[in-house]
Short mmCIF file of C-alpha atoms in Angstrom, two decimals:
data_model
loop_
_atom_site.label_atom_id
_atom_site.label_comp_id
_atom_site.label_asym_id
_atom_site.label_seq_id
_atom_site.Cartn_x
_atom_site.Cartn_y
_atom_site.Cartn_z
CA UNK A 1223 -22.71 -31.07 -13.58
CA UNK A 1224 -19.63 -29.44 -12.15
CA UNK A 1225 -18.25 -28.99 -8.63
CA UNK A 1226 -16.50 -25.75 -7.71
CA UNK A 1227 -13.72 -27.34 -5.63
CA UNK A 1228 -11.93 -30.66 -6.27
CA UNK A 1229 -10.78 -30.82 -2.62
CA UNK A 1230 -12.53 -29.66 0.58
CA UNK A 1231 -12.18 -30.03 4.34
CA UNK A 1232 -15.01 -30.68 6.78
CA UNK A 1233 -16.86 -27.41 7.35
CA UNK A 1234 -15.68 -25.81 4.11
CA UNK A 1235 -18.17 -24.68 1.51
CA UNK A 1236 -18.71 -26.60 -1.72
CA UNK A 1237 -20.78 -25.54 -4.74
CA UNK A 1238 -22.42 -27.79 -7.33
CA UNK A 1239 -23.55 -26.40 -10.68
CA UNK A 1240 -26.18 -28.44 -12.49
CA UNK A 1241 -26.90 -28.03 -16.22
CA UNK A 1242 -29.26 -29.57 -18.75
CA UNK A 1243 -32.39 -29.87 -16.66
CA UNK A 1244 -35.82 -28.87 -17.94
CA UNK A 1245 -36.76 -25.27 -17.07
CA UNK A 1246 -38.96 -25.35 -13.95
CA UNK A 1247 -37.93 -28.94 -13.11
CA UNK A 1248 -37.51 -29.91 -9.46
CA UNK A 1249 -33.90 -31.02 -8.78
CA UNK A 1250 -32.72 -32.59 -5.54
CA UNK A 1251 -29.09 -32.93 -4.43
CA UNK A 1252 -27.34 -35.39 -2.13
CA UNK A 1253 -23.70 -35.75 -1.11
CA UNK A 1254 -22.56 -39.35 -0.51
CA UNK A 1255 -20.76 -41.42 1.22
CA UNK A 1256 -22.69 -40.70 4.40
CA UNK A 1257 -25.77 -39.20 2.72
CA UNK A 1258 -26.08 -35.46 3.28
CA UNK A 1259 -29.30 -34.00 1.89
CA UNK A 1260 -28.48 -30.75 0.10
CA UNK A 1261 -32.07 -29.78 -0.58
CA UNK A 1262 -34.24 -29.26 -3.64
CA UNK A 1263 -34.28 -26.44 -6.16
CA UNK A 1264 -36.23 -25.52 -9.24
CA UNK A 1265 -34.19 -25.29 -12.45
CA UNK A 1266 -34.11 -21.78 -13.90
CA UNK A 1267 -35.19 -20.82 -17.44
CA UNK A 1268 -31.86 -22.17 -18.76
CA UNK A 1269 -32.30 -25.51 -16.95
CA UNK A 1270 -29.59 -24.71 -14.38
CA UNK A 1271 -29.38 -25.08 -10.60
CA UNK A 1272 -26.72 -24.14 -8.06
CA UNK A 1273 -26.38 -25.87 -4.68
CA UNK A 1274 -24.11 -24.43 -1.98
CA UNK A 1275 -23.39 -26.23 1.30
CA UNK A 1276 -20.80 -26.82 4.00
CA UNK A 1277 -19.23 -30.28 4.06
CA UNK A 1278 -20.86 -32.08 6.99
CA UNK A 1279 -18.82 -33.07 10.06
CA UNK A 1280 -19.75 -36.72 9.42
CA UNK A 1281 -17.93 -36.70 6.07
CA UNK A 1282 -14.94 -39.01 6.25
CA UNK A 1283 -11.61 -38.41 4.55
CA UNK A 1284 -11.73 -39.71 0.99
CA UNK A 1285 -13.72 -39.43 -2.22
CA UNK A 1286 -17.34 -38.25 -2.08
CA UNK A 1287 -20.00 -38.14 -4.77
CA UNK A 1288 -22.58 -35.42 -5.28
CA UNK A 1289 -25.69 -36.42 -7.18
CA UNK A 1290 -28.27 -34.09 -8.68
CA UNK A 1291 -31.56 -35.75 -9.61
CA UNK A 1292 -34.12 -34.05 -11.81
CA UNK A 1293 -37.71 -35.35 -11.68
CA UNK A 1294 -37.82 -35.34 -15.49
CA UNK A 1295 -34.18 -35.37 -16.61
CA UNK A 1296 -32.69 -38.01 -14.33
CA UNK A 1297 -29.41 -38.01 -12.42
CA UNK A 1298 -25.97 -36.52 -12.92
CA UNK A 1299 -23.04 -36.73 -10.52
CA UNK A 1300 -19.48 -35.64 -9.87
CA UNK A 1301 -16.87 -36.40 -7.20
CA UNK A 1302 -14.49 -34.51 -4.95
CA UNK A 1303 -12.06 -35.32 -2.16
CA UNK A 1304 -12.53 -34.57 1.53
CA UNK A 1305 -9.18 -34.17 3.27
CA UNK A 1306 -8.24 -33.93 6.92
CA UNK A 1307 -8.21 -30.50 8.48
CA UNK A 1308 -4.74 -29.14 8.15
CA UNK A 1309 -3.04 -27.69 11.13
CA UNK A 1310 -0.56 -25.38 9.56
CA UNK A 1311 3.00 -25.98 10.58
CA UNK A 1312 4.41 -23.31 12.81
CA UNK A 1313 6.94 -21.22 10.98
CA UNK A 1314 9.82 -19.54 12.70
CA UNK A 1315 10.55 -19.93 16.39
CA UNK A 1316 8.95 -18.78 19.60
CA UNK A 1317 11.23 -15.88 20.43
CA UNK A 1318 9.29 -14.55 23.41
CA UNK A 1319 11.83 -15.83 25.94
CA UNK A 1320 14.75 -14.41 23.94
CA UNK A 1321 13.50 -10.81 23.87
CA UNK A 1322 15.03 -9.80 27.26
CA UNK A 1323 18.36 -11.35 26.20
CA UNK A 1324 18.24 -9.47 22.89
CA UNK A 1325 17.55 -6.18 24.68
CA UNK A 1326 20.46 -6.82 27.03
CA UNK A 1327 22.79 -7.31 24.05
CA UNK A 1328 21.47 -4.14 22.39
CA UNK A 1329 22.20 -2.14 25.54
CA UNK A 1330 25.49 -3.86 26.44
CA UNK A 1331 26.99 -3.56 22.94
CA UNK A 1332 27.19 0.25 22.84
CA UNK A 1333 28.17 0.38 26.53
CA UNK A 1334 31.13 -1.96 25.91
CA UNK A 1335 32.13 0.03 22.85
CA UNK A 1336 32.19 3.27 24.86
CA UNK A 1337 34.08 1.64 27.75
CA UNK A 1338 36.67 0.16 25.35
CA UNK A 1339 37.21 3.51 23.65
CA UNK A 1340 37.64 5.26 27.02
CA UNK A 1341 40.20 2.66 28.11
CA UNK A 1342 42.04 3.09 24.83
CA UNK A 1343 42.07 6.91 25.24
CA UNK A 1344 43.15 6.69 28.91
CA UNK A 1345 46.01 4.29 28.16
CA UNK A 1346 47.06 6.40 25.19
CA UNK A 1347 47.17 9.55 27.36
CA UNK A 1348 49.32 7.91 30.04
#
């Protein structure tokens, strides 16, 4: 058995791949620590099953075990970590309040340059 993702958050999708079952065998899946029934499937001609599910909202942060149980072949399991939902850190700054100030500087800069040049020309002519 193999799990697609070693780490998941609540609500994210996880996938379990089961191998080595008898073709046509009924295989059930459960995620523990708080049991979450993942359903039952019939193993394909190669003895494989694939279970896809979203990590339940009752899953606590920590290690969880997924168990696949074949009626004939018995049980296999694997583990993965459930981590807290990340709230991504804000990058940069909130510049919304600085936009009018920036526009003022963009307008004032050329105006001051023109005024300074005119003063320089006027004082030079006098």
